[in-house]
Structure formats: C-alpha cells, structure tokens
Short mmCIF file of N, CA and C in Angstrom, two decimals:
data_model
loop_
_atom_site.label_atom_id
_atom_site.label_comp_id
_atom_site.label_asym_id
_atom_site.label_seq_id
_atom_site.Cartn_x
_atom_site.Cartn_y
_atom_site.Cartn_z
N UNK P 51 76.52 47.07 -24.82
CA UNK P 51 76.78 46.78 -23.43
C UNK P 51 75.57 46.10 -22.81
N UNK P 52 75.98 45.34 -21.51
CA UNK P 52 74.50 44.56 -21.25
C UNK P 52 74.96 43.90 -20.22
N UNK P 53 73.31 44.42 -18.91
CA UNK P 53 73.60 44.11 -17.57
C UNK P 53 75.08 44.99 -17.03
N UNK P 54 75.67 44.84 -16.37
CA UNK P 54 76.13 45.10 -15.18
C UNK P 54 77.19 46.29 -15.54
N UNK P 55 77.48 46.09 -16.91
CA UNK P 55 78.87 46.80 -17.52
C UNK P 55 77.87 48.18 -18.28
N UNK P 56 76.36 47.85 -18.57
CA UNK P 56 75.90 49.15 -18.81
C UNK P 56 75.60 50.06 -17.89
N UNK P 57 75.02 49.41 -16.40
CA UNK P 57 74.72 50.23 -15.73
C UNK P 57 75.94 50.91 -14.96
N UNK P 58 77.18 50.50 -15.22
CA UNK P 58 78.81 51.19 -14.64
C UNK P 58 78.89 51.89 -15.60
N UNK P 59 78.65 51.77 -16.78
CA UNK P 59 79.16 52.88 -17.63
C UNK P 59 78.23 54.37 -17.44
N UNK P 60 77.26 53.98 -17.26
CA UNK P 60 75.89 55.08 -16.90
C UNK P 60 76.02 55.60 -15.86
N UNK P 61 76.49 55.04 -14.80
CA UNK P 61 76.37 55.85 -13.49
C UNK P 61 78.26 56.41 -13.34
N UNK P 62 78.84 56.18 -14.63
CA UNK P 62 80.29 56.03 -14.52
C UNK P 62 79.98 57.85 -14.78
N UNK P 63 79.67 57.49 -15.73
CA UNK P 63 79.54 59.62 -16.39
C UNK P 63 78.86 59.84 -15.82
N UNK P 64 77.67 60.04 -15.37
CA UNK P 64 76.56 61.03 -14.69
C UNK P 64 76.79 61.05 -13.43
N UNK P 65 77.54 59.94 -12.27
CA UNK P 65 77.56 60.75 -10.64
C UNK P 65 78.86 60.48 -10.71
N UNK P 66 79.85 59.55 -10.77
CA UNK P 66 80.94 58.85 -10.68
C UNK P 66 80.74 57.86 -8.92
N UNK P 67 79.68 57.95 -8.85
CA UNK P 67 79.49 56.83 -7.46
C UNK P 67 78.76 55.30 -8.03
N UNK P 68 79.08 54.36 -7.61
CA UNK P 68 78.50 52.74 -8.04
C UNK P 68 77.09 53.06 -7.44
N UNK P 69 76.25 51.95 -7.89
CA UNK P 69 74.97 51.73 -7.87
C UNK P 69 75.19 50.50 -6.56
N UNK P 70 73.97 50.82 -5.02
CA UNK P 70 74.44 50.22 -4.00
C UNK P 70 73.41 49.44 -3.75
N UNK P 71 73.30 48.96 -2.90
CA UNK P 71 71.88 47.65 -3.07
C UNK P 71 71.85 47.79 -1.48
N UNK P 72 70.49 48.25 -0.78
CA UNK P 72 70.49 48.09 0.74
C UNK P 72 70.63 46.68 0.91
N UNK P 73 71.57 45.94 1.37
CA UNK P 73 71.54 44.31 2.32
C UNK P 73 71.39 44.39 3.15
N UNK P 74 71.78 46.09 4.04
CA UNK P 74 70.71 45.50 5.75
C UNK P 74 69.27 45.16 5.69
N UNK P 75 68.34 45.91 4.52
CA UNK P 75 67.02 46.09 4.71
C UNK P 75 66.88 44.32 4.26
N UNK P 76 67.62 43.77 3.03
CA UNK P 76 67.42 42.42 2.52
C UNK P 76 67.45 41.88 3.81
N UNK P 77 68.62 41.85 4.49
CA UNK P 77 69.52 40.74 5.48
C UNK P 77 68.02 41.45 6.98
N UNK P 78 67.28 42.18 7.04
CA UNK P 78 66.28 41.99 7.93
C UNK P 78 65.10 41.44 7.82
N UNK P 79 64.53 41.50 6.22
CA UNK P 79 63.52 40.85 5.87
C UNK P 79 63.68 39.23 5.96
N UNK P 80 65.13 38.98 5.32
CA UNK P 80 65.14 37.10 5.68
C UNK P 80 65.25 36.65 6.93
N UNK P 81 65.97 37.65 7.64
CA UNK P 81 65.49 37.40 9.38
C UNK P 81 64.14 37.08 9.50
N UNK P 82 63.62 38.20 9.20
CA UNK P 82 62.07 37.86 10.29
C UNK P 82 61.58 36.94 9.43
N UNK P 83 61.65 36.66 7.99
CA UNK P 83 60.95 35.32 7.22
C UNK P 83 61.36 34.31 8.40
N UNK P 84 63.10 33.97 8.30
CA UNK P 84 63.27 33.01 9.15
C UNK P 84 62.81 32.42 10.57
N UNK P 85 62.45 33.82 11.17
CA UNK P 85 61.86 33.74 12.59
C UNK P 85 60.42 33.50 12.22
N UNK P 86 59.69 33.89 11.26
CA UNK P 86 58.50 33.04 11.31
C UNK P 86 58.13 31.45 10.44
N UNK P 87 59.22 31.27 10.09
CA UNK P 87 59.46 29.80 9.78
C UNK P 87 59.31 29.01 10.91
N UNK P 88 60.64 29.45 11.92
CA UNK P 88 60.61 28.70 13.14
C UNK P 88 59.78 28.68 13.67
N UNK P 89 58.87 29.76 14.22
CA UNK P 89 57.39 29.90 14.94
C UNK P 89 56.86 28.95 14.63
N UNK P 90 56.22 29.23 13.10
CA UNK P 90 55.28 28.38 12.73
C UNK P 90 55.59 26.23 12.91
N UNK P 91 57.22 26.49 12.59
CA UNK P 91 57.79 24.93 12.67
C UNK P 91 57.58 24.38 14.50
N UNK P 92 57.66 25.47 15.67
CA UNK P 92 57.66 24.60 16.84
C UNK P 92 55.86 24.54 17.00
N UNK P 93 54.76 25.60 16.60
CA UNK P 93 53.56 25.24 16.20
C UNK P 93 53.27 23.88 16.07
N UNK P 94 53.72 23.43 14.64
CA UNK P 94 53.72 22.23 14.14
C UNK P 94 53.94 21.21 14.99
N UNK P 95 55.24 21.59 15.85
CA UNK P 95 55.46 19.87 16.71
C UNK P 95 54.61 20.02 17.72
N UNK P 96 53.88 20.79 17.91
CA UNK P 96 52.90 20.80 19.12
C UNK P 96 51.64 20.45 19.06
N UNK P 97 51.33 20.45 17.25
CA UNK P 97 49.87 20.50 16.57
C UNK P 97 50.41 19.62 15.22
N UNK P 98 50.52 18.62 15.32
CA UNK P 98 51.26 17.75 13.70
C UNK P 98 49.88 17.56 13.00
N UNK P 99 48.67 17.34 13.95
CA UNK P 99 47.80 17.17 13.07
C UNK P 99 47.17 18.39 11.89
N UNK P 100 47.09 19.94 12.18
CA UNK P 100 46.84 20.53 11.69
C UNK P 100 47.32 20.99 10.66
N UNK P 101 46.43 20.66 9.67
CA UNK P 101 46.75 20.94 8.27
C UNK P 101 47.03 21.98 7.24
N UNK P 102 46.14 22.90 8.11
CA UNK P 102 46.09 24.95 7.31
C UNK P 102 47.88 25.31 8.05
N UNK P 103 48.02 24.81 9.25
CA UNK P 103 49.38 25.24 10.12
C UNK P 103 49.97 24.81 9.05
N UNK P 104 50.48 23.47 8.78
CA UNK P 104 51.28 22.73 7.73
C UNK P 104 51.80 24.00 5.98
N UNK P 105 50.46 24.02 5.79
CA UNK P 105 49.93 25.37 4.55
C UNK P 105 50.69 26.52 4.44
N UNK P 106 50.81 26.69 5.77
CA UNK P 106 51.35 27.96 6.11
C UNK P 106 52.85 27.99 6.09
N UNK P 107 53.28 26.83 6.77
CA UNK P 107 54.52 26.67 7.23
C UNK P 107 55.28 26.72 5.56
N UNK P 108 55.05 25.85 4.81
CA UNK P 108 55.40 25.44 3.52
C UNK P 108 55.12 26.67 2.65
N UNK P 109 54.51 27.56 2.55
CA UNK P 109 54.57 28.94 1.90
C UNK P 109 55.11 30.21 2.71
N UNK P 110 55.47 29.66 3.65
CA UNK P 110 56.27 30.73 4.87
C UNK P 110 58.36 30.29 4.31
N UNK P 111 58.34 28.79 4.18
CA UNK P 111 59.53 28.19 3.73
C UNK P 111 59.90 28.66 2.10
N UNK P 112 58.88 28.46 1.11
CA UNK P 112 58.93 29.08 0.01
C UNK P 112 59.30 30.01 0.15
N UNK P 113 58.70 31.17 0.97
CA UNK P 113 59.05 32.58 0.39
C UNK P 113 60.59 32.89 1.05
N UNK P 114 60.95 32.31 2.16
CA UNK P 114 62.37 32.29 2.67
C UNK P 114 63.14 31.77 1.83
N UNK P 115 62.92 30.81 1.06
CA UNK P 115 63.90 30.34 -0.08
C UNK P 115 63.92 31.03 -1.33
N UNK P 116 62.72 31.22 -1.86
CA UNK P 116 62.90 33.05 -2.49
C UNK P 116 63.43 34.06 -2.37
N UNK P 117 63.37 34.68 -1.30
CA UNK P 117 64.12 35.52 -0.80
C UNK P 117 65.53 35.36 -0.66
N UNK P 118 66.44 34.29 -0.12
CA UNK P 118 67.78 34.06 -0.17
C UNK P 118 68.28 33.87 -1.32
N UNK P 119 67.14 33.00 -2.57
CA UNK P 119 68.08 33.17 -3.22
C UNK P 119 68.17 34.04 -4.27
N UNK P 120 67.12 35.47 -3.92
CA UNK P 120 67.10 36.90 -4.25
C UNK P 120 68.58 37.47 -4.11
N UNK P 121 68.84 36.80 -2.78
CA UNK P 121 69.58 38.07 -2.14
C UNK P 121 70.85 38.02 -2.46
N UNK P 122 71.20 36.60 -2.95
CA UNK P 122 72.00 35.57 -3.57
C UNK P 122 72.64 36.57 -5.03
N UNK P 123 71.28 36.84 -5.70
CA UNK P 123 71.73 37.06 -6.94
C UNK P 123 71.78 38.69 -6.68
N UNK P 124 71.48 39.26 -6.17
CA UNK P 124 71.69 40.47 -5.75
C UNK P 124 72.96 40.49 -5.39
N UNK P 125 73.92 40.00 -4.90
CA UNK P 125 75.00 40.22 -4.29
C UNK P 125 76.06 40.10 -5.56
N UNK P 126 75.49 39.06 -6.15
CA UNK P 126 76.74 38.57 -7.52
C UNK P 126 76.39 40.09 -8.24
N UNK P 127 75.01 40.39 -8.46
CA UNK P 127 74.82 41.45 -9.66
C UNK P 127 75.78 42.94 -9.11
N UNK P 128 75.58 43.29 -7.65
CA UNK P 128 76.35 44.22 -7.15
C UNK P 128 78.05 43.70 -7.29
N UNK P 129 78.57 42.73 -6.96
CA UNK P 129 79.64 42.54 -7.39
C UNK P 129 79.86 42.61 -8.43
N UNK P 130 79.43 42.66 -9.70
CA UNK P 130 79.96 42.55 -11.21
C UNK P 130 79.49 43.51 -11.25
N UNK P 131 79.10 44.77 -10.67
CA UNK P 131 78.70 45.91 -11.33
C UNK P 131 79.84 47.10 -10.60
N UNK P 132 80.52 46.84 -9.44
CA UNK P 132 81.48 47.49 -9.07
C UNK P 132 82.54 46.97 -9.15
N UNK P 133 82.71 45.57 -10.16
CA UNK P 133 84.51 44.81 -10.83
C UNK P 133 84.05 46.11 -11.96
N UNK P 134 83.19 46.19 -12.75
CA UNK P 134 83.09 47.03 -14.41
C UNK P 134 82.94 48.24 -14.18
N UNK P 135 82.47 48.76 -12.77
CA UNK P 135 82.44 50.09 -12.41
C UNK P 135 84.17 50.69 -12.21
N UNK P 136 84.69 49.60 -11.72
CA UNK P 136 86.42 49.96 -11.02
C UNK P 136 86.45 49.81 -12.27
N UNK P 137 86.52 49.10 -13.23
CA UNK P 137 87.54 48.66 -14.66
C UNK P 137 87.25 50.27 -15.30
N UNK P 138 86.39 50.59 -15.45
CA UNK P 138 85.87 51.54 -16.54
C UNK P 138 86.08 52.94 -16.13
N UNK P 139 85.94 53.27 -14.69
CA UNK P 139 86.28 54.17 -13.53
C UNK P 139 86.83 54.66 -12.96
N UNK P 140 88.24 53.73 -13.54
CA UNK P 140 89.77 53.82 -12.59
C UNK P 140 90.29 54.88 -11.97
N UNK P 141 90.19 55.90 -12.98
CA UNK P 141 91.23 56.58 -12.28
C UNK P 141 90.47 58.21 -11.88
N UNK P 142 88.94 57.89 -11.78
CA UNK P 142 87.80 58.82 -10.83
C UNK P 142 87.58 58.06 -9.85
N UNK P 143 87.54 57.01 -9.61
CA UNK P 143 86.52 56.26 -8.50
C UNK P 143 87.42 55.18 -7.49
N UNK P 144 87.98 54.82 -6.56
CA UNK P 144 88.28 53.46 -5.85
C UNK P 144 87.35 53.23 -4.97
N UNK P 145 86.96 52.16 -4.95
CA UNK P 145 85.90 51.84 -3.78
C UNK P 145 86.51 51.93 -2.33
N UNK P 146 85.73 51.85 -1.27
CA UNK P 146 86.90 51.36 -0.41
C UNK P 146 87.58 50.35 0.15
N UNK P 147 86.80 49.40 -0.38
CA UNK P 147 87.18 48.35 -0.09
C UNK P 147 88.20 47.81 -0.70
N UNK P 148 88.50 48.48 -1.93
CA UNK P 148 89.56 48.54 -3.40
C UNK P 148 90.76 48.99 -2.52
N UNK P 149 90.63 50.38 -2.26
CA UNK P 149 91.42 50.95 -1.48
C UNK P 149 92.14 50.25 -0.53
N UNK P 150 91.75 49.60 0.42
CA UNK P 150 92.16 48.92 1.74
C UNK P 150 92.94 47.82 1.09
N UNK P 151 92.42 47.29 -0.14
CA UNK P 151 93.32 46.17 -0.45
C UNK P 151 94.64 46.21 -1.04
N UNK P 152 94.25 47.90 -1.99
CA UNK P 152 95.06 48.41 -2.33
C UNK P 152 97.14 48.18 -1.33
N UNK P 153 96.37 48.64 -0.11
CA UNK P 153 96.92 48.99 0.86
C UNK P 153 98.12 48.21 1.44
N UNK P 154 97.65 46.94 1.71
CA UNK P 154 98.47 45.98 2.01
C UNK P 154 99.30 44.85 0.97
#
C-alpha cells in the first residue's frame, strides 16, 4: 500500500475516523502572507526606487506561492485519503459529506 490508501487503511482499524488537515489554520496563514504582499506592493508604488523593499516584496511573493501551492496539494492528498478511507471503510464510517449526497 502507498500514500493515501495506507494511511486509510491504518486509521481504518485503529480509530475508524479519517485523518483531517486544519484549512482554517492553512486558509489564515495565506491570508496574512497575502495581506503582506499587498502592503509591501503599495510600499513599492510609493518608493519604486528602493531596492531591499523590492527584496522583500519578491520573497514575501515566493513564500505566498509556496504556500498555495502547499495547500493545493494538501487538499488533493486529503481528498484521496477519504475516496480510500470510504472505499475500505464502508460499512463503519460515512463521511458527512458522503452522507448528504447520499441523500438526494
């Protein structure tokens, strides 16, 4: 087994609950990256000449594009780990979101 279908099978027997990933704490950290992107970007149009500002701005943008597309792969890895968690789980576990779809 490997990646996403081992760690459903592992947490399948020992709690019967999926493995959850905080995205508010993610989805607040790329906030405030983003809000100090912008800072630093209206800085810039006020100061174009300064060069350390520039420095900053461009490793302030890096790490925001790091981060998203962290959060990016975080989201696919939590999705393929509660499709193999439901497959393997069925008939201990529905998510609820399973459920609701169930529904209609």
């Amino acid at each position: 087994m490997w990646g996403a279908e081992m760690v459903a099978h592992s947490v399948c027997r020992a709690t019967a609950e999926p493995p959850v990933v905080d995205y508010l704490r993610m989805g607040a950290s790329t906030t405030k990256q983003a809000l100090k992107v912008e800072e630093l970007r209206k800085e810039r149009e006020s100061n174009p000449d300064d060069i350390s500002l520039l420095r900053r701005l461009k490793a302030e943008q890096t790490k925001l594009r790091l981060l998203r597309a962290e959060v990016n792969v975080e989201e696919v890895v939590q999705d393929q780990s509660l499709k193999v968690f439901y497959e393997r789980c069925r008939p201990h576990y529905k998510p609820p979101h399973v459920e609701e779809t169930l529904e209609l």
